[in-house]
Coordinates of N, CA, C and O in Angstrom, one line a residue:
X84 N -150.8 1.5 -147.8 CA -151.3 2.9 -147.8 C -152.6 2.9 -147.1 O -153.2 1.9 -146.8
X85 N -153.1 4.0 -147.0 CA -154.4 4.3 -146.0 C -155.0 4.8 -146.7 O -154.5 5.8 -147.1
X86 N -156.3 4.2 -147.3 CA -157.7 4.7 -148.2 C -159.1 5.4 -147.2 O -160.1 4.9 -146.7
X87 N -158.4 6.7 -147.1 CA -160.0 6.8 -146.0 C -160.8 7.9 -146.6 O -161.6 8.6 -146.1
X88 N -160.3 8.0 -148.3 CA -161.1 8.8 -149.3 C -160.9 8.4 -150.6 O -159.7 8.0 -150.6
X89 N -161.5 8.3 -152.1 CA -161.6 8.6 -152.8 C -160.2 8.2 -154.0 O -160.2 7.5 -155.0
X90 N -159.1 9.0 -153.5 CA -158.1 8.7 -154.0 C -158.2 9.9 -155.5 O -159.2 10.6 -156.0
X91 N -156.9 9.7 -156.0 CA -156.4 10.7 -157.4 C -157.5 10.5 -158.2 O -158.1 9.4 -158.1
X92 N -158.0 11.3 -159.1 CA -158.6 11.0 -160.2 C -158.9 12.1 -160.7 O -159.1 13.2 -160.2
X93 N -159.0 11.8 -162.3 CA -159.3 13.4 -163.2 C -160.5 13.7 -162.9 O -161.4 12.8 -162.8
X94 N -160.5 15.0 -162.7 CA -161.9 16.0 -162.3 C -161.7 16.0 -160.9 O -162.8 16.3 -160.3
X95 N -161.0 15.9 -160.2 CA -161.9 15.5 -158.3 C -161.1 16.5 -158.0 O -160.2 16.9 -158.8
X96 N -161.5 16.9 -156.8 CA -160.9 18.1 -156.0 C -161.9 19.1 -156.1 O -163.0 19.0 -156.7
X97 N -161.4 20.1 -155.5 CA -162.2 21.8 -155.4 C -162.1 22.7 -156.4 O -161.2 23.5 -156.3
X98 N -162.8 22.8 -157.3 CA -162.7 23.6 -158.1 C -162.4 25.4 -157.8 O -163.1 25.8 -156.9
X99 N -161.5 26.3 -158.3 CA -161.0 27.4 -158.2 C -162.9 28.3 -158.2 O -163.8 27.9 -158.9
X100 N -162.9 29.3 -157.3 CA -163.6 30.1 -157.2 C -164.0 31.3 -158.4 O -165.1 31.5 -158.9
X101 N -162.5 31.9 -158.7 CA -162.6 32.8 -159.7 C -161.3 32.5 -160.7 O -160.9 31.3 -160.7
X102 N -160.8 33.6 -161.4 CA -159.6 33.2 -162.1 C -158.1 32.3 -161.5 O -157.5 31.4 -162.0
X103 N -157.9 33.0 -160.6 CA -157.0 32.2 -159.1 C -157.2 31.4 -158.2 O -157.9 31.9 -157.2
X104 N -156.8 29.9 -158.2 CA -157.3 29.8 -157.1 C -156.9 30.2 -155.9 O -155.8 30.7 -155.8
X105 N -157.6 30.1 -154.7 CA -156.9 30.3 -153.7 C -155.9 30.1 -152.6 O -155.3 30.9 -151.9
X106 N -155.8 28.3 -152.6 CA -154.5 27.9 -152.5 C -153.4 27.1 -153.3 O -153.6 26.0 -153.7
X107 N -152.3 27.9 -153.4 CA -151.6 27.1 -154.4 C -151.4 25.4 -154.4 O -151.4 25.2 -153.2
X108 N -151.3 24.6 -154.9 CA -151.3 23.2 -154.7 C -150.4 22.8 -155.0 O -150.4 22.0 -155.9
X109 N -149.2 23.2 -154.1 CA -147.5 23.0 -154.1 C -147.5 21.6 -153.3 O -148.3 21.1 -152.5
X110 N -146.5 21.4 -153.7 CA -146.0 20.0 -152.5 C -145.6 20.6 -151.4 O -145.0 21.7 -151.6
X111 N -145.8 20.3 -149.9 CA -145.2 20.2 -148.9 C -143.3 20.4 -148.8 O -142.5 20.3 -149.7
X112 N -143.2 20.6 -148.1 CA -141.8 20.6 -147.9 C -141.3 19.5 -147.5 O -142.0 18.9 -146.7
X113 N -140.0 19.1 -148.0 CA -139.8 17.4 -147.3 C -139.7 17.3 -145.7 O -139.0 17.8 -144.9
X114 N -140.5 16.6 -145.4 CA -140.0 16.0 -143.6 C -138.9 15.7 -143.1 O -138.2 14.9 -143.6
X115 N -138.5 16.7 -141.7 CA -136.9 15.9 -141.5 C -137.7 15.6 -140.4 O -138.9 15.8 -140.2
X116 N -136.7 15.0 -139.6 CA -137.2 14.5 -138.5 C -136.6 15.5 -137.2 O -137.0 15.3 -136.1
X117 N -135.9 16.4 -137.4 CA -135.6 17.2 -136.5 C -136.8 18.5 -136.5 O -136.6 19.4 -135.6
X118 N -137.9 18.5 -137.5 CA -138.7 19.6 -137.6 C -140.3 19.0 -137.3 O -140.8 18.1 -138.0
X119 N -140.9 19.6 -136.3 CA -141.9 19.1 -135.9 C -143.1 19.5 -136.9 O -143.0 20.5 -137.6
X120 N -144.2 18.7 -137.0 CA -145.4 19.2 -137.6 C -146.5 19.1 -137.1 O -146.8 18.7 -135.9
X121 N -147.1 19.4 -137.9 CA -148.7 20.3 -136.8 C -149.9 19.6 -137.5 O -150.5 20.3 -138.3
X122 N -150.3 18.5 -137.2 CA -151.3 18.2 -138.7 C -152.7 18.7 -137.0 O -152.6 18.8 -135.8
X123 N -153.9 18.8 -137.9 CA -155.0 19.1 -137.6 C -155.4 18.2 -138.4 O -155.0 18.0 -139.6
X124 N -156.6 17.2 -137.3 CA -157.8 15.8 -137.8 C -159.1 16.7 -137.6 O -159.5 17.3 -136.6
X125 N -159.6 16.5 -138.6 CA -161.5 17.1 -138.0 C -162.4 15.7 -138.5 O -162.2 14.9 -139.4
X126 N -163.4 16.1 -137.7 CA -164.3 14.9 -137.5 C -165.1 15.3 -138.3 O -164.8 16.4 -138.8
X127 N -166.7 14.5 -139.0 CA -167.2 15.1 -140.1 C -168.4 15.3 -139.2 O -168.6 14.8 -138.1
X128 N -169.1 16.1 -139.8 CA -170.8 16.7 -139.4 C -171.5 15.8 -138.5 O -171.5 14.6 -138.7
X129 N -172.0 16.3 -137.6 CA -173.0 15.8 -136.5 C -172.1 14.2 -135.6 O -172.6 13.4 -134.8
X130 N -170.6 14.2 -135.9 CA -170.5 12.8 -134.8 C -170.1 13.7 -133.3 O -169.8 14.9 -133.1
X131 N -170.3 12.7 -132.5 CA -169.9 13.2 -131.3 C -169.0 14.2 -130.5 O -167.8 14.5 -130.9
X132 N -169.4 14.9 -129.4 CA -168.0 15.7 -129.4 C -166.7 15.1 -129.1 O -167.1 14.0 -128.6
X133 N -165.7 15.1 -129.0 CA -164.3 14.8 -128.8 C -164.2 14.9 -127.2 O -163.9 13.9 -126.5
X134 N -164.5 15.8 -126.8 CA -164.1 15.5 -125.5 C -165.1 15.2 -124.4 O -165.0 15.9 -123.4
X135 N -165.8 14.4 -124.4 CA -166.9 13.5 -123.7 C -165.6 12.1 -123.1 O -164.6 11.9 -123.8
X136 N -166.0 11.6 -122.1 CA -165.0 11.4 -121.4 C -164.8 9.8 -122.1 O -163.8 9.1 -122.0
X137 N -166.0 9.4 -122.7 CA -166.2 8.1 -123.3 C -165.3 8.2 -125.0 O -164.5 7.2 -125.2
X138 N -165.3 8.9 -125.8 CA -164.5 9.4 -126.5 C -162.9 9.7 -126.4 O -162.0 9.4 -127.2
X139 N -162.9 10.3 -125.2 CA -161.5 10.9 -125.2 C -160.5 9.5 -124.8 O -159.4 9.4 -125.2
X140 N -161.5 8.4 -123.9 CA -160.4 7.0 -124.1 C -160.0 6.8 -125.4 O -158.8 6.7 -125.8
X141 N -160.8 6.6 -126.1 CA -160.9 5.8 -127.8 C -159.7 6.6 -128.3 O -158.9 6.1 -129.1
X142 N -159.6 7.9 -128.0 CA -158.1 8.8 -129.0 C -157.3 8.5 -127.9 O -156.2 8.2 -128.4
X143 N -157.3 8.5 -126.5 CA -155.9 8.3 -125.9 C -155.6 7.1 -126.2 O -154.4 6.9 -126.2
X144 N -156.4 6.0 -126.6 CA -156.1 4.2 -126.8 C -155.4 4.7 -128.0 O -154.2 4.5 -127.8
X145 N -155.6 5.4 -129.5 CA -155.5 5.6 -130.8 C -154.5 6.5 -131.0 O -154.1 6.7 -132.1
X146 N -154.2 6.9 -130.1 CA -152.6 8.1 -130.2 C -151.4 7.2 -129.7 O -150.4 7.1 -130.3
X147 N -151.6 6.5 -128.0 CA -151.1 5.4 -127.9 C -150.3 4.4 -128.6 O -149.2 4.0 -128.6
X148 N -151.7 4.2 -129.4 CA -151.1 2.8 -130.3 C -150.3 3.1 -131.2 O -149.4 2.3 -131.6
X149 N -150.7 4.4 -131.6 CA -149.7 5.1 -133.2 C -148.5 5.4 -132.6 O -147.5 4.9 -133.2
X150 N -148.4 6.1 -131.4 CA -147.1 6.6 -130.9 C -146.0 5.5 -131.2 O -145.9 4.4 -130.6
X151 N -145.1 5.9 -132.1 CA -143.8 5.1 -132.0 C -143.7 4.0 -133.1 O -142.9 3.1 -133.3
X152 N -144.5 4.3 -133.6 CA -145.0 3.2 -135.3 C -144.4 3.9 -136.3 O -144.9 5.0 -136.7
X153 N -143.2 3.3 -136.9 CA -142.9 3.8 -138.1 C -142.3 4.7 -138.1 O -142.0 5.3 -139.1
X154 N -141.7 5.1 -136.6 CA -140.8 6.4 -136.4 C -142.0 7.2 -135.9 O -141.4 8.3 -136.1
X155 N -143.4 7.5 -135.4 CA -143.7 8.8 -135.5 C -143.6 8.8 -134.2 O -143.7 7.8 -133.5
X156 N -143.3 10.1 -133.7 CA -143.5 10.6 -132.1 C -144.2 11.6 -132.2 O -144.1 12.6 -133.0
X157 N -145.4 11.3 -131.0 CA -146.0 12.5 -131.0 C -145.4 13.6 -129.8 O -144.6 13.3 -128.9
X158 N -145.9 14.5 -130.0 CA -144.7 15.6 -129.0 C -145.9 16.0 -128.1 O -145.9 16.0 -126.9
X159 N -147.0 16.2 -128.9 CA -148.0 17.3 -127.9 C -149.2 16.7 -128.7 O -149.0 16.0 -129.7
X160 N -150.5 17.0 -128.2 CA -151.7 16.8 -128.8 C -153.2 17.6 -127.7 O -153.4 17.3 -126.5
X161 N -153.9 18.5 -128.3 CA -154.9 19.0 -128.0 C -156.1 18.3 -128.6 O -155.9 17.6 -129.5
X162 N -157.2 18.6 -128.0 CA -158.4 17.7 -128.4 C -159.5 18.9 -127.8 O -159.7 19.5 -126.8
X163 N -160.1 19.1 -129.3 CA -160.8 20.1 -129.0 C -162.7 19.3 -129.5 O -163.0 18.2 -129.8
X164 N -163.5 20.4 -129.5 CA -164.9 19.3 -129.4 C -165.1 18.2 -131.2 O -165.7 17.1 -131.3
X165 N -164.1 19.1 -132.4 CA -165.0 18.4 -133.2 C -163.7 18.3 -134.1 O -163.7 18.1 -135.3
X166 N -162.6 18.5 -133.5 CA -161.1 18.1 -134.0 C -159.7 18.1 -133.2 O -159.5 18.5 -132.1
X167 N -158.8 17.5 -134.0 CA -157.8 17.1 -132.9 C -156.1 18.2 -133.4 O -155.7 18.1 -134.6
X168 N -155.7 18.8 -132.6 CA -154.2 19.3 -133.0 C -153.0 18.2 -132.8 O -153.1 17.6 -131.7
X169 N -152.2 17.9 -133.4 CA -151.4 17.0 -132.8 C -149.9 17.6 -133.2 O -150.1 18.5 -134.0
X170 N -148.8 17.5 -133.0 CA -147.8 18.2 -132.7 C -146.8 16.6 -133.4 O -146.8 16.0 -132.4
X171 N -146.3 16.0 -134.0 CA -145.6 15.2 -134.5 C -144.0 15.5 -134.8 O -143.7 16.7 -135.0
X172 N -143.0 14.6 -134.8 CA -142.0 14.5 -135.3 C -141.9 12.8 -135.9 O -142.3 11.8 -135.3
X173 N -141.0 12.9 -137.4 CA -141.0 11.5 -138.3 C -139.8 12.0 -138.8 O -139.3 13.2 -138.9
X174 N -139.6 10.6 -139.2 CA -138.1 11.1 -140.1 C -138.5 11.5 -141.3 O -137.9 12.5 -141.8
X175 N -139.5 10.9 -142.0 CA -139.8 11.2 -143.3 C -141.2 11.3 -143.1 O -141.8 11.3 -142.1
X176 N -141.8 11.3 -144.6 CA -143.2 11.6 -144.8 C -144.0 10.3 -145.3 O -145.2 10.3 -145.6
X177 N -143.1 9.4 -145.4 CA -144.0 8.0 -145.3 C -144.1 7.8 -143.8 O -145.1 7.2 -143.5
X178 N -143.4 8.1 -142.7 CA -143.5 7.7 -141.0 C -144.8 8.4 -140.9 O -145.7 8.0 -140.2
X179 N -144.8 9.4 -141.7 CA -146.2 10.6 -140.7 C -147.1 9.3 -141.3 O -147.4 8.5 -140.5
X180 N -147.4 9.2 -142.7 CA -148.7 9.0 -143.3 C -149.3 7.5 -142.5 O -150.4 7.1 -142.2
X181 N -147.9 7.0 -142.4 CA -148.1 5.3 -141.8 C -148.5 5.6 -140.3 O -149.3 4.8 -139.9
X182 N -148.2 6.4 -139.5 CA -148.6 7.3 -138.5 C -150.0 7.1 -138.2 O -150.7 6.4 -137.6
X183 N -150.2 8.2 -139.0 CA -151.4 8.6 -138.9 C -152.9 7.5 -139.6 O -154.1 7.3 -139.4
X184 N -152.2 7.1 -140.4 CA -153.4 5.8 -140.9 C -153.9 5.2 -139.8 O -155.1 5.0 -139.6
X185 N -152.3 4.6 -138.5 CA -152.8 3.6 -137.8 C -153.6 4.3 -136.6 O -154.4 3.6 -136.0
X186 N -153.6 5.7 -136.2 CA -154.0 6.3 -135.3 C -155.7 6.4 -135.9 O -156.6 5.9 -135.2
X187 N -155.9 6.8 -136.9 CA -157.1 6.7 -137.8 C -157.6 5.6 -137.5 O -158.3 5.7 -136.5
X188 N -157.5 4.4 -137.9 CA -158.1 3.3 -138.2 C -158.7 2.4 -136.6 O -159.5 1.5 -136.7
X189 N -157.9 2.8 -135.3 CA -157.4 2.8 -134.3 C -159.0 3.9 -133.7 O -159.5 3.5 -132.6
X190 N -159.3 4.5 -134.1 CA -160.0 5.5 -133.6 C -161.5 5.4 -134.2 O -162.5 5.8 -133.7
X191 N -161.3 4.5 -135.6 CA -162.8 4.4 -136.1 C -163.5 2.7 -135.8 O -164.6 2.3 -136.1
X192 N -162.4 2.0 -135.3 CA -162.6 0.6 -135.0 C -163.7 0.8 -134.0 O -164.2 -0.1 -133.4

């Protein structure tokens, strides 16, 4: 698995604003692999922009390397200054997560 936060624990998360929160905290829908998904990566406060030309190697090397790991294909991917769109198809939702860990990890090396 990929630890790049915190993990489950009683109390953590965002606490509700007023009586409702504002987004329900349903499960996802299961992953087929014939339905594409849309994950959005954002970078945190003050790191570099994304598309600086020195940068933009380190995510084509990190999209590269992920592409095709575990089933995931990427279809499409945008790179904008302080996050990334990417366009995915996996068979399941362990392909995305194993996916995306290695693209991650690939990108903070």
């Amino acid at each position: 698995r990929c630890f790049l936060h915190g993990g489950k624990r009683k109390g953590a998360g965002r606490k509700p604003k007023g009586e409702q929160p504002m987004v329900p905290h349903t499960r996802r829908d299961a992953v087929r692999k014939d339905t594409p998904l849309h994950i959005t990566v954002r970078l945190a406060a003050g790191l570099p922009n994304l598309r600086r030309p020195a940068e933009m190697v380190v995510i084509r090397a990190a999209l590269r390397a992920a592409r095709g790991r575990s089933g995931l294909r990427l279809v499409h991917y945008s790179v904008l200054g302080n996050h990334l769109h990417l366009i995915v198809e996996a068979p399941d939702r362990e392909s995305v997560s194993r996916g995306m860990c290695s693209a991650a990890r690939s990108m903070s090396a």
